[in-house]
Amino acid sequence: MTESTENQFETGTVVYDPASDNVGEYQGTAGPYALLRPLGGGREWEARPESLRAATPGERLSAAVRAANSRSFQGASEPLSPAPVRDCAACADLAALRDDARARHDGSAETDADVLLRRHQRRYHAPLLGLREYALVPDVSAGAEYETSCTECRAGSGARQRPAEAEEWQQGHTRETGHARYRRTVADYAVLSSR
Ligand SMILES: [Zn+2]
Ligand SMILES: [Zn+2]
């Protein structure tokens, strides 16, 4: 495809970038690329000028709604992508993956890395992110369960309510088979409750 002049946009024009499946404000060019800015503000990204077109009213609206939502969640000038948490190796890896995808202009790989990073952060950095934390409460309505299984033939006692019942099963199994080695587990139930 040859360079065309029909895709020159005025600064501030809201355009659609198919590579990132994103709508942004046209900021001008940087070398061979067009610079686009997210509607709510944030980090600019580079797009291929020849692939851009003016955004439809529907695209502009949903991008504006997204921008408003993310502003209310993270504060106006935050980039839309989560930042890695300091000294966390997993964050660093995922952020590197994302930055690498962004540098390659691989929008879907960038989104994938973003999703993984968000998921990781929700799971491991909830207090830092100001997300709701749940308290782990033992479920007293369901008692502990005792279970034992023979390591030689894999036969098992099934879940028993009392340790003595599991031991009784062991005694019987050894009498019958001569098997003498068991794996014992104790399980209990817990409920995550919001504080
Ligand atoms: Zn992390
Ligand atoms: Zn056995």
mmCIF file with all atom_site columns, C-alpha atoms and ligand atoms in Angstrom:
data_model
loop_
_atom_site.group_PDB
_atom_site.id
_atom_site.type_symbol
_atom_site.label_atom_id
_atom_site.label_alt_id
_atom_site.label_comp_id
_atom_site.label_asym_id
_atom_site.label_entity_id
_atom_site.label_seq_id
_atom_site.pdbx_PDB_ins_code
_atom_site.Cartn_x
_atom_site.Cartn_y
_atom_site.Cartn_z
_atom_site.occupancy
_atom_site.B_iso_or_equiv
_atom_site.pdbx_formal_charge
_atom_site.auth_seq_id
_atom_site.auth_comp_id
_atom_site.auth_asym_id
_atom_site.auth_atom_id
_atom_site.pdbx_PDB_model_num
ATOM   1   C  CA . MET A 1 1   ? 0.000   0.000   0.000  1.00 0.00 ? 1   MET A CA 1
ATOM   2   C  CA . THR A 1 2   ? 1.335   3.424   -0.905 1.00 0.00 ? 2   THR A CA 1
ATOM   3   C  CA . GLU A 1 3   ? 1.401   6.411   1.371  1.00 0.00 ? 3   GLU A CA 1
ATOM   4   C  CA . SER A 1 4   ? -1.831  8.251   0.988  1.00 0.00 ? 4   SER A CA 1
ATOM   5   C  CA . THR A 1 5   ? -2.800  11.682  2.069  1.00 0.00 ? 5   THR A CA 1
ATOM   6   C  CA . GLU A 1 6   ? -6.464  10.852  2.493  1.00 0.00 ? 6   GLU A CA 1
ATOM   7   C  CA . ASN A 1 7   ? -5.748  9.483   5.989  1.00 0.00 ? 7   ASN A CA 1
ATOM   8   C  CA . GLN A 1 8   ? -4.385  12.707  7.397  1.00 0.00 ? 8   GLN A CA 1
ATOM   9   C  CA . PHE A 1 9   ? -6.519  13.717  10.304 1.00 0.00 ? 9   PHE A CA 1
ATOM   10  C  CA . GLU A 1 10  ? -6.721  16.956  12.146 1.00 0.00 ? 10  GLU A CA 1
ATOM   11  C  CA . THR A 1 11  ? -5.308  16.925  15.661 1.00 0.00 ? 11  THR A CA 1
ATOM   12  C  CA . GLY A 1 12  ? -8.034  15.933  18.073 1.00 0.00 ? 12  GLY A CA 1
ATOM   13  C  CA . THR A 1 13  ? -10.012 13.908  15.542 1.00 0.00 ? 13  THR A CA 1
ATOM   14  C  CA . VAL A 1 14  ? -11.339 10.755  17.167 1.00 0.00 ? 14  VAL A CA 1
ATOM   15  C  CA . VAL A 1 15  ? -10.160 7.818   15.086 1.00 0.00 ? 15  VAL A CA 1
ATOM   16  C  CA . TYR A 1 16  ? -10.476 4.047   15.211 1.00 0.00 ? 16  TYR A CA 1
ATOM   17  C  CA . ASP A 1 17  ? -7.294  1.941   15.251 1.00 0.00 ? 17  ASP A CA 1
ATOM   18  C  CA . PRO A 1 18  ? -8.076  -1.617  14.103 1.00 0.00 ? 18  PRO A CA 1
ATOM   19  C  CA . ALA A 1 19  ? -4.725  -3.002  15.339 1.00 0.00 ? 19  ALA A CA 1
ATOM   20  C  CA . SER A 1 20  ? -5.492  -2.219  18.974 1.00 0.00 ? 20  SER A CA 1
ATOM   21  C  CA . ASP A 1 21  ? -9.271  -2.262  18.475 1.00 0.00 ? 21  ASP A CA 1
ATOM   22  C  CA . ASN A 1 22  ? -9.246  1.067   20.222 1.00 0.00 ? 22  ASN A CA 1
ATOM   23  C  CA . VAL A 1 23  ? -10.503 4.554   19.681 1.00 0.00 ? 23  VAL A CA 1
ATOM   24  C  CA . GLY A 1 24  ? -8.213  7.493   20.314 1.00 0.00 ? 24  GLY A CA 1
ATOM   25  C  CA . GLU A 1 25  ? -7.606  11.150  19.626 1.00 0.00 ? 25  GLU A CA 1
ATOM   26  C  CA . TYR A 1 26  ? -5.296  11.752  16.729 1.00 0.00 ? 26  TYR A CA 1
ATOM   27  C  CA . GLN A 1 27  ? -2.230  13.659  17.988 1.00 0.00 ? 27  GLN A CA 1
ATOM   28  C  CA . GLY A 1 28  ? -0.106  13.863  14.851 1.00 0.00 ? 28  GLY A CA 1
ATOM   29  C  CA . THR A 1 29  ? 2.679   11.696  13.518 1.00 0.00 ? 29  THR A CA 1
ATOM   30  C  CA . ALA A 1 30  ? 5.890   10.332  14.989 1.00 0.00 ? 30  ALA A CA 1
ATOM   31  C  CA . GLY A 1 31  ? 8.113   9.036   12.199 1.00 0.00 ? 31  GLY A CA 1
ATOM   32  C  CA . PRO A 1 32  ? 6.083   6.507   10.205 1.00 0.00 ? 32  PRO A CA 1
ATOM   33  C  CA . TYR A 1 33  ? 3.446   6.228   12.916 1.00 0.00 ? 33  TYR A CA 1
ATOM   34  C  CA . ALA A 1 34  ? 0.385   8.126   13.953 1.00 0.00 ? 34  ALA A CA 1
ATOM   35  C  CA . LEU A 1 35  ? 0.197   9.000   17.625 1.00 0.00 ? 35  LEU A CA 1
ATOM   36  C  CA . LEU A 1 36  ? -3.128  8.337   19.320 1.00 0.00 ? 36  LEU A CA 1
ATOM   37  C  CA . ARG A 1 37  ? -4.189  9.307   22.819 1.00 0.00 ? 37  ARG A CA 1
ATOM   38  C  CA . PRO A 1 38  ? -6.815  7.459   24.859 1.00 0.00 ? 38  PRO A CA 1
ATOM   39  C  CA . LEU A 1 39  ? -10.021 9.484   25.175 1.00 0.00 ? 39  LEU A CA 1
ATOM   40  C  CA . GLY A 1 40  ? -9.803  9.755   28.947 1.00 0.00 ? 40  GLY A CA 1
ATOM   41  C  CA . GLY A 1 41  ? -6.131  10.689  28.780 1.00 0.00 ? 41  GLY A CA 1
ATOM   42  C  CA . GLY A 1 42  ? -3.224  8.397   29.514 1.00 0.00 ? 42  GLY A CA 1
ATOM   43  C  CA . ARG A 1 43  ? -0.347  6.960   27.583 1.00 0.00 ? 43  ARG A CA 1
ATOM   44  C  CA . GLU A 1 44  ? -0.264  7.621   23.840 1.00 0.00 ? 44  GLU A CA 1
ATOM   45  C  CA . TRP A 1 45  ? 0.162   4.733   21.470 1.00 0.00 ? 45  TRP A CA 1
ATOM   46  C  CA . GLU A 1 46  ? 1.510   4.414   17.955 1.00 0.00 ? 46  GLU A CA 1
ATOM   47  C  CA . ALA A 1 47  ? -0.685  3.251   15.112 1.00 0.00 ? 47  ALA A CA 1
ATOM   48  C  CA . ARG A 1 48  ? -0.270  2.666   11.424 1.00 0.00 ? 48  ARG A CA 1
ATOM   49  C  CA . PRO A 1 49  ? -1.622  5.833   9.794  1.00 0.00 ? 49  PRO A CA 1
ATOM   50  C  CA . GLU A 1 50  ? -2.961  4.039   6.705  1.00 0.00 ? 50  GLU A CA 1
ATOM   51  C  CA . SER A 1 51  ? -5.146  1.738   8.828  1.00 0.00 ? 51  SER A CA 1
ATOM   52  C  CA . LEU A 1 52  ? -6.912  4.538   10.699 1.00 0.00 ? 52  LEU A CA 1
ATOM   53  C  CA . ARG A 1 53  ? -10.383 5.815   9.965  1.00 0.00 ? 53  ARG A CA 1
ATOM   54  C  CA . ALA A 1 54  ? -12.676 8.283   11.680 1.00 0.00 ? 54  ALA A CA 1
ATOM   55  C  CA . ALA A 1 55  ? -14.504 6.602   14.568 1.00 0.00 ? 55  ALA A CA 1
ATOM   56  C  CA . THR A 1 56  ? -18.222 6.014   14.210 1.00 0.00 ? 56  THR A CA 1
ATOM   57  C  CA . PRO A 1 57  ? -20.535 7.796   16.687 1.00 0.00 ? 57  PRO A CA 1
ATOM   58  C  CA . GLY A 1 58  ? -21.114 4.421   18.421 1.00 0.00 ? 58  GLY A CA 1
ATOM   59  C  CA . GLU A 1 59  ? -17.386 3.794   18.808 1.00 0.00 ? 59  GLU A CA 1
ATOM   60  C  CA . ARG A 1 60  ? -16.832 7.282   20.170 1.00 0.00 ? 60  ARG A CA 1
ATOM   61  C  CA . LEU A 1 61  ? -19.611 6.857   22.678 1.00 0.00 ? 61  LEU A CA 1
ATOM   62  C  CA . SER A 1 62  ? -18.460 3.481   24.008 1.00 0.00 ? 62  SER A CA 1
ATOM   63  C  CA . ALA A 1 63  ? -14.866 4.714   24.231 1.00 0.00 ? 63  ALA A CA 1
ATOM   64  C  CA . ALA A 1 64  ? -16.032 7.759   26.177 1.00 0.00 ? 64  ALA A CA 1
ATOM   65  C  CA . VAL A 1 65  ? -18.045 5.554   28.533 1.00 0.00 ? 65  VAL A CA 1
ATOM   66  C  CA . ARG A 1 66  ? -15.045 3.258   29.035 1.00 0.00 ? 66  ARG A CA 1
ATOM   67  C  CA . ALA A 1 67  ? -12.846 6.260   29.755 1.00 0.00 ? 67  ALA A CA 1
ATOM   68  C  CA . ALA A 1 68  ? -15.324 7.620   32.280 1.00 0.00 ? 68  ALA A CA 1
ATOM   69  C  CA . ASN A 1 69  ? -15.568 4.253   34.001 1.00 0.00 ? 69  ASN A CA 1
ATOM   70  C  CA . SER A 1 70  ? -11.854 3.756   34.238 1.00 0.00 ? 70  SER A CA 1
ATOM   71  C  CA . ARG A 1 71  ? -11.427 7.304   35.538 1.00 0.00 ? 71  ARG A CA 1
ATOM   72  C  CA . SER A 1 72  ? -13.809 6.619   38.345 1.00 0.00 ? 72  SER A CA 1
ATOM   73  C  CA . PHE A 1 73  ? -11.889 3.446   39.189 1.00 0.00 ? 73  PHE A CA 1
ATOM   74  C  CA . GLN A 1 74  ? -8.311  4.572   38.953 1.00 0.00 ? 74  GLN A CA 1
ATOM   75  C  CA . GLY A 1 75  ? -8.043  8.319   38.911 1.00 0.00 ? 75  GLY A CA 1
ATOM   76  C  CA . ALA A 1 76  ? -7.911  10.566  35.880 1.00 0.00 ? 76  ALA A CA 1
ATOM   77  C  CA . SER A 1 77  ? -4.304  10.468  34.742 1.00 0.00 ? 77  SER A CA 1
ATOM   78  C  CA . GLU A 1 78  ? -3.618  6.780   35.347 1.00 0.00 ? 78  GLU A CA 1
ATOM   79  C  CA . PRO A 1 79  ? -2.821  4.739   32.262 1.00 0.00 ? 79  PRO A CA 1
ATOM   80  C  CA . LEU A 1 80  ? -5.560  2.266   31.400 1.00 0.00 ? 80  LEU A CA 1
ATOM   81  C  CA . SER A 1 81  ? -3.154  -0.625  31.863 1.00 0.00 ? 81  SER A CA 1
ATOM   82  C  CA . PRO A 1 82  ? -2.220  -1.691  35.388 1.00 0.00 ? 82  PRO A CA 1
ATOM   83  C  CA . ALA A 1 83  ? 1.289   -0.853  36.561 1.00 0.00 ? 83  ALA A CA 1
ATOM   84  C  CA . PRO A 1 84  ? 3.486   -3.642  37.916 1.00 0.00 ? 84  PRO A CA 1
ATOM   85  C  CA . VAL A 1 85  ? 3.794   -3.781  41.689 1.00 0.00 ? 85  VAL A CA 1
ATOM   86  C  CA . ARG A 1 86  ? 7.336   -3.083  42.870 1.00 0.00 ? 86  ARG A CA 1
ATOM   87  C  CA . ASP A 1 87  ? 9.509   -6.093  43.664 1.00 0.00 ? 87  ASP A CA 1
ATOM   88  C  CA . CYS A 1 88  ? 6.984   -8.603  42.371 1.00 0.00 ? 88  CYS A CA 1
ATOM   89  C  CA . ALA A 1 89  ? 8.604   -10.948 39.837 1.00 0.00 ? 89  ALA A CA 1
ATOM   90  C  CA . ALA A 1 90  ? 5.276   -12.055 38.369 1.00 0.00 ? 90  ALA A CA 1
ATOM   91  C  CA . CYS A 1 91  ? 4.173   -8.460  37.806 1.00 0.00 ? 91  CYS A CA 1
ATOM   92  C  CA . ALA A 1 92  ? 7.513   -7.681  36.180 1.00 0.00 ? 92  ALA A CA 1
ATOM   93  C  CA . ASP A 1 93  ? 7.252   -10.673 33.848 1.00 0.00 ? 93  ASP A CA 1
ATOM   94  C  CA . LEU A 1 94  ? 3.702   -9.897  32.779 1.00 0.00 ? 94  LEU A CA 1
ATOM   95  C  CA . ALA A 1 95  ? 4.400   -6.195  32.336 1.00 0.00 ? 95  ALA A CA 1
ATOM   96  C  CA . ALA A 1 96  ? 7.453   -7.047  30.213 1.00 0.00 ? 96  ALA A CA 1
ATOM   97  C  CA . LEU A 1 97  ? 5.270   -9.338  28.107 1.00 0.00 ? 97  LEU A CA 1
ATOM   98  C  CA . ARG A 1 98  ? 2.774   -6.545  27.639 1.00 0.00 ? 98  ARG A CA 1
ATOM   99  C  CA . ASP A 1 99  ? 5.367   -3.885  26.814 1.00 0.00 ? 99  ASP A CA 1
ATOM   100 C  CA . ASP A 1 100 ? 6.957   -6.256  24.348 1.00 0.00 ? 100 ASP A CA 1
ATOM   101 C  CA . ALA A 1 101 ? 3.593   -6.839  22.636 1.00 0.00 ? 101 ALA A CA 1
ATOM   102 C  CA . ARG A 1 102 ? 2.959   -3.104  22.581 1.00 0.00 ? 102 ARG A CA 1
ATOM   103 C  CA . ALA A 1 103 ? 6.365   -2.491  20.984 1.00 0.00 ? 103 ALA A CA 1
ATOM   104 C  CA . ARG A 1 104 ? 5.472   -5.045  18.299 1.00 0.00 ? 104 ARG A CA 1
ATOM   105 C  CA . HIS A 1 105 ? 2.071   -3.340  17.855 1.00 0.00 ? 105 HIS A CA 1
ATOM   106 C  CA . ASP A 1 106 ? 0.456   -6.662  18.642 1.00 0.00 ? 106 ASP A CA 1
ATOM   107 C  CA . GLY A 1 107 ? -2.781  -5.385  20.152 1.00 0.00 ? 107 GLY A CA 1
ATOM   108 C  CA . SER A 1 108 ? -4.305  -8.747  21.015 1.00 0.00 ? 108 SER A CA 1
ATOM   109 C  CA . ALA A 1 109 ? -1.132  -10.035 22.705 1.00 0.00 ? 109 ALA A CA 1
ATOM   110 C  CA . GLU A 1 110 ? -1.006  -6.770  24.641 1.00 0.00 ? 110 GLU A CA 1
ATOM   111 C  CA . THR A 1 111 ? -4.596  -7.207  25.779 1.00 0.00 ? 111 THR A CA 1
ATOM   112 C  CA . ASP A 1 112 ? -3.910  -10.815 26.778 1.00 0.00 ? 112 ASP A CA 1
ATOM   113 C  CA . ALA A 1 113 ? -0.923  -9.778  28.889 1.00 0.00 ? 113 ALA A CA 1
ATOM   114 C  CA . ASP A 1 114 ? -3.020  -7.022  30.437 1.00 0.00 ? 114 ASP A CA 1
ATOM   115 C  CA . VAL A 1 115 ? -5.730  -9.472  31.389 1.00 0.00 ? 115 VAL A CA 1
ATOM   116 C  CA . LEU A 1 116 ? -3.178  -11.806 32.979 1.00 0.00 ? 116 LEU A CA 1
ATOM   117 C  CA . LEU A 1 117 ? -1.594  -8.928  34.866 1.00 0.00 ? 117 LEU A CA 1
ATOM   118 C  CA . ARG A 1 118 ? -4.961  -7.732  36.180 1.00 0.00 ? 118 ARG A CA 1
ATOM   119 C  CA . ARG A 1 119 ? -5.915  -11.263 37.219 1.00 0.00 ? 119 ARG A CA 1
ATOM   120 C  CA . HIS A 1 120 ? -2.590  -11.750 38.995 1.00 0.00 ? 120 HIS A CA 1
ATOM   121 C  CA . GLN A 1 121 ? -2.889  -8.411  40.778 1.00 0.00 ? 121 GLN A CA 1
ATOM   122 C  CA . ARG A 1 122 ? -6.456  -9.026  41.894 1.00 0.00 ? 122 ARG A CA 1
ATOM   123 C  CA . ARG A 1 123 ? -5.325  -12.312 43.358 1.00 0.00 ? 123 ARG A CA 1
ATOM   124 C  CA . TYR A 1 124 ? -2.050  -11.341 44.981 1.00 0.00 ? 124 TYR A CA 1
ATOM   125 C  CA . HIS A 1 125 ? -2.120  -7.597  45.502 1.00 0.00 ? 125 HIS A CA 1
ATOM   126 C  CA . ALA A 1 126 ? -5.719  -6.972  46.501 1.00 0.00 ? 126 ALA A CA 1
ATOM   127 C  CA . PRO A 1 127 ? -4.862  -4.837  49.582 1.00 0.00 ? 127 PRO A CA 1
ATOM   128 C  CA . LEU A 1 128 ? -2.413  -2.707  47.579 1.00 0.00 ? 128 LEU A CA 1
ATOM   129 C  CA . LEU A 1 129 ? -5.007  -2.117  44.903 1.00 0.00 ? 129 LEU A CA 1
ATOM   130 C  CA . GLY A 1 130 ? -7.656  -1.166  47.418 1.00 0.00 ? 130 GLY A CA 1
ATOM   131 C  CA . LEU A 1 131 ? -9.775  -4.133  46.410 1.00 0.00 ? 131 LEU A CA 1
ATOM   132 C  CA . ARG A 1 132 ? -12.122 -5.804  48.820 1.00 0.00 ? 132 ARG A CA 1
ATOM   133 C  CA . GLU A 1 133 ? -10.573 -8.475  50.967 1.00 0.00 ? 133 GLU A CA 1
ATOM   134 C  CA . TYR A 1 134 ? -12.419 -11.479 52.295 1.00 0.00 ? 134 TYR A CA 1
ATOM   135 C  CA . ALA A 1 135 ? -11.895 -13.070 55.654 1.00 0.00 ? 135 ALA A CA 1
ATOM   136 C  CA . LEU A 1 136 ? -11.398 -16.823 55.806 1.00 0.00 ? 136 LEU A CA 1
ATOM   137 C  CA . VAL A 1 137 ? -13.821 -18.237 58.356 1.00 0.00 ? 137 VAL A CA 1
ATOM   138 C  CA . PRO A 1 138 ? -13.969 -21.925 59.331 1.00 0.00 ? 138 PRO A CA 1
ATOM   139 C  CA . ASP A 1 139 ? -17.340 -23.374 58.428 1.00 0.00 ? 139 ASP A CA 1
ATOM   140 C  CA . VAL A 1 140 ? -18.593 -24.719 61.738 1.00 0.00 ? 140 VAL A CA 1
ATOM   141 C  CA . SER A 1 141 ? -21.696 -26.161 60.124 1.00 0.00 ? 141 SER A CA 1
ATOM   142 C  CA . ALA A 1 142 ? -19.495 -28.670 58.335 1.00 0.00 ? 142 ALA A CA 1
ATOM   143 C  CA . GLY A 1 143 ? -17.160 -30.530 60.683 1.00 0.00 ? 143 GLY A CA 1
ATOM   144 C  CA . ALA A 1 144 ? -13.698 -31.701 59.777 1.00 0.00 ? 144 ALA A CA 1
ATOM   145 C  CA . GLU A 1 145 ? -13.329 -34.863 57.749 1.00 0.00 ? 145 GLU A CA 1
ATOM   146 C  CA . TYR A 1 146 ? -10.806 -37.630 58.301 1.00 0.00 ? 146 TYR A CA 1
ATOM   147 C  CA . GLU A 1 147 ? -9.766  -39.869 55.523 1.00 0.00 ? 147 GLU A CA 1
ATOM   148 C  CA . THR A 1 148 ? -7.094  -42.504 55.105 1.00 0.00 ? 148 THR A CA 1
ATOM   149 C  CA . SER A 1 149 ? -6.002  -44.526 52.130 1.00 0.00 ? 149 SER A CA 1
ATOM   150 C  CA . CYS A 1 150 ? -3.706  -47.468 51.675 1.00 0.00 ? 150 CYS A CA 1
ATOM   151 C  CA . THR A 1 151 ? -0.566  -46.500 49.770 1.00 0.00 ? 151 THR A CA 1
ATOM   152 C  CA . GLU A 1 152 ? -0.135  -50.069 48.535 1.00 0.00 ? 152 GLU A CA 1
ATOM   153 C  CA . CYS A 1 153 ? -3.513  -50.722 46.910 1.00 0.00 ? 153 CYS A CA 1
ATOM   154 C  CA . ARG A 1 154 ? -5.103  -47.268 46.947 1.00 0.00 ? 154 ARG A CA 1
ATOM   155 C  CA . ALA A 1 155 ? -8.146  -48.489 48.854 1.00 0.00 ? 155 ALA A CA 1
ATOM   156 C  CA . GLY A 1 156 ? -9.596  -45.684 50.946 1.00 0.00 ? 156 GLY A CA 1
ATOM   157 C  CA . SER A 1 157 ? -11.773 -45.189 53.988 1.00 0.00 ? 157 SER A CA 1
ATOM   158 C  CA . GLY A 1 158 ? -13.794 -42.379 52.464 1.00 0.00 ? 158 GLY A CA 1
ATOM   159 C  CA . ALA A 1 159 ? -14.528 -39.264 54.506 1.00 0.00 ? 159 ALA A CA 1
ATOM   160 C  CA . ARG A 1 160 ? -15.244 -40.057 58.185 1.00 0.00 ? 160 ARG A CA 1
ATOM   161 C  CA . GLN A 1 161 ? -16.524 -37.753 60.877 1.00 0.00 ? 161 GLN A CA 1
ATOM   162 C  CA . ARG A 1 162 ? -14.083 -38.861 63.588 1.00 0.00 ? 162 ARG A CA 1
ATOM   163 C  CA . PRO A 1 163 ? -10.405 -39.873 63.489 1.00 0.00 ? 163 PRO A CA 1
ATOM   164 C  CA . ALA A 1 164 ? -11.239 -43.120 65.302 1.00 0.00 ? 164 ALA A CA 1
ATOM   165 C  CA . GLU A 1 165 ? -13.472 -44.215 62.431 1.00 0.00 ? 165 GLU A CA 1
ATOM   166 C  CA . ALA A 1 166 ? -10.696 -43.778 59.907 1.00 0.00 ? 166 ALA A CA 1
ATOM   167 C  CA . GLU A 1 167 ? -8.327  -45.675 62.155 1.00 0.00 ? 167 GLU A CA 1
ATOM   168 C  CA . GLU A 1 168 ? -10.822 -48.470 62.573 1.00 0.00 ? 168 GLU A CA 1
ATOM   169 C  CA . TRP A 1 169 ? -10.977 -48.805 58.806 1.00 0.00 ? 169 TRP A CA 1
ATOM   170 C  CA . GLN A 1 170 ? -7.155  -49.000 58.719 1.00 0.00 ? 170 GLN A CA 1
ATOM   171 C  CA . GLN A 1 171 ? -7.117  -51.800 61.296 1.00 0.00 ? 171 GLN A CA 1
ATOM   172 C  CA . GLY A 1 172 ? -9.592  -53.780 59.265 1.00 0.00 ? 172 GLY A CA 1
ATOM   173 C  CA . HIS A 1 173 ? -7.752  -53.211 56.007 1.00 0.00 ? 173 HIS A CA 1
ATOM   174 C  CA . THR A 1 174 ? -4.421  -54.351 57.463 1.00 0.00 ? 174 THR A CA 1
ATOM   175 C  CA . ARG A 1 175 ? -6.030  -57.449 58.981 1.00 0.00 ? 175 ARG A CA 1
ATOM   176 C  CA . GLU A 1 176 ? -7.528  -58.362 55.614 1.00 0.00 ? 176 GLU A CA 1
ATOM   177 C  CA . THR A 1 177 ? -4.620  -57.556 53.313 1.00 0.00 ? 177 THR A CA 1
ATOM   178 C  CA . GLY A 1 178 ? -1.451  -57.225 55.363 1.00 0.00 ? 178 GLY A CA 1
ATOM   179 C  CA . HIS A 1 179 ? -0.987  -53.744 53.860 1.00 0.00 ? 179 HIS A CA 1
ATOM   180 C  CA . ALA A 1 180 ? 0.537   -51.459 56.477 1.00 0.00 ? 180 ALA A CA 1
ATOM   181 C  CA . ARG A 1 181 ? 1.225   -48.048 54.981 1.00 0.00 ? 181 ARG A CA 1
ATOM   182 C  CA . TYR A 1 182 ? -1.443  -45.339 54.896 1.00 0.00 ? 182 TYR A CA 1
ATOM   183 C  CA . ARG A 1 183 ? -1.842  -41.802 53.797 1.00 0.00 ? 183 ARG A CA 1
ATOM   184 C  CA . ARG A 1 184 ? -4.001  -39.785 56.170 1.00 0.00 ? 184 ARG A CA 1
ATOM   185 C  CA . THR A 1 185 ? -5.686  -36.491 55.442 1.00 0.00 ? 185 THR A CA 1
ATOM   186 C  CA . VAL A 1 186 ? -7.745  -34.119 57.498 1.00 0.00 ? 186 VAL A CA 1
ATOM   187 C  CA . ALA A 1 187 ? -9.963  -31.678 55.653 1.00 0.00 ? 187 ALA A CA 1
ATOM   188 C  CA . ASP A 1 188 ? -12.049 -28.819 56.895 1.00 0.00 ? 188 ASP A CA 1
ATOM   189 C  CA . TYR A 1 189 ? -14.296 -26.308 55.209 1.00 0.00 ? 189 TYR A CA 1
ATOM   190 C  CA . ALA A 1 190 ? -13.902 -22.571 55.253 1.00 0.00 ? 190 ALA A CA 1
ATOM   191 C  CA . VAL A 1 191 ? -15.987 -19.738 53.890 1.00 0.00 ? 191 VAL A CA 1
ATOM   192 C  CA . LEU A 1 192 ? -14.730 -16.463 52.500 1.00 0.00 ? 192 LEU A CA 1
ATOM   193 C  CA . SER A 1 193 ? -16.856 -13.738 53.995 1.00 0.00 ? 193 SER A CA 1
ATOM   194 C  CA . SER A 1 194 ? -16.737 -10.051 53.216 1.00 0.00 ? 194 SER A CA 1
ATOM   195 C  CA . ARG A 1 195 ? -15.554 -7.934  56.108 1.00 0.00 ? 195 ARG A CA 1
HETATM 196 ZN ZN . ZN  B 2 .   ? 2.559   -9.003  41.268 1.00 0.00 ? 1   ZN  B ZN 1
HETATM 197 ZN ZN . ZN  B 2 .   ? -4.230  -51.878 50.716 1.00 0.00 ? 2   ZN  B ZN 1
#
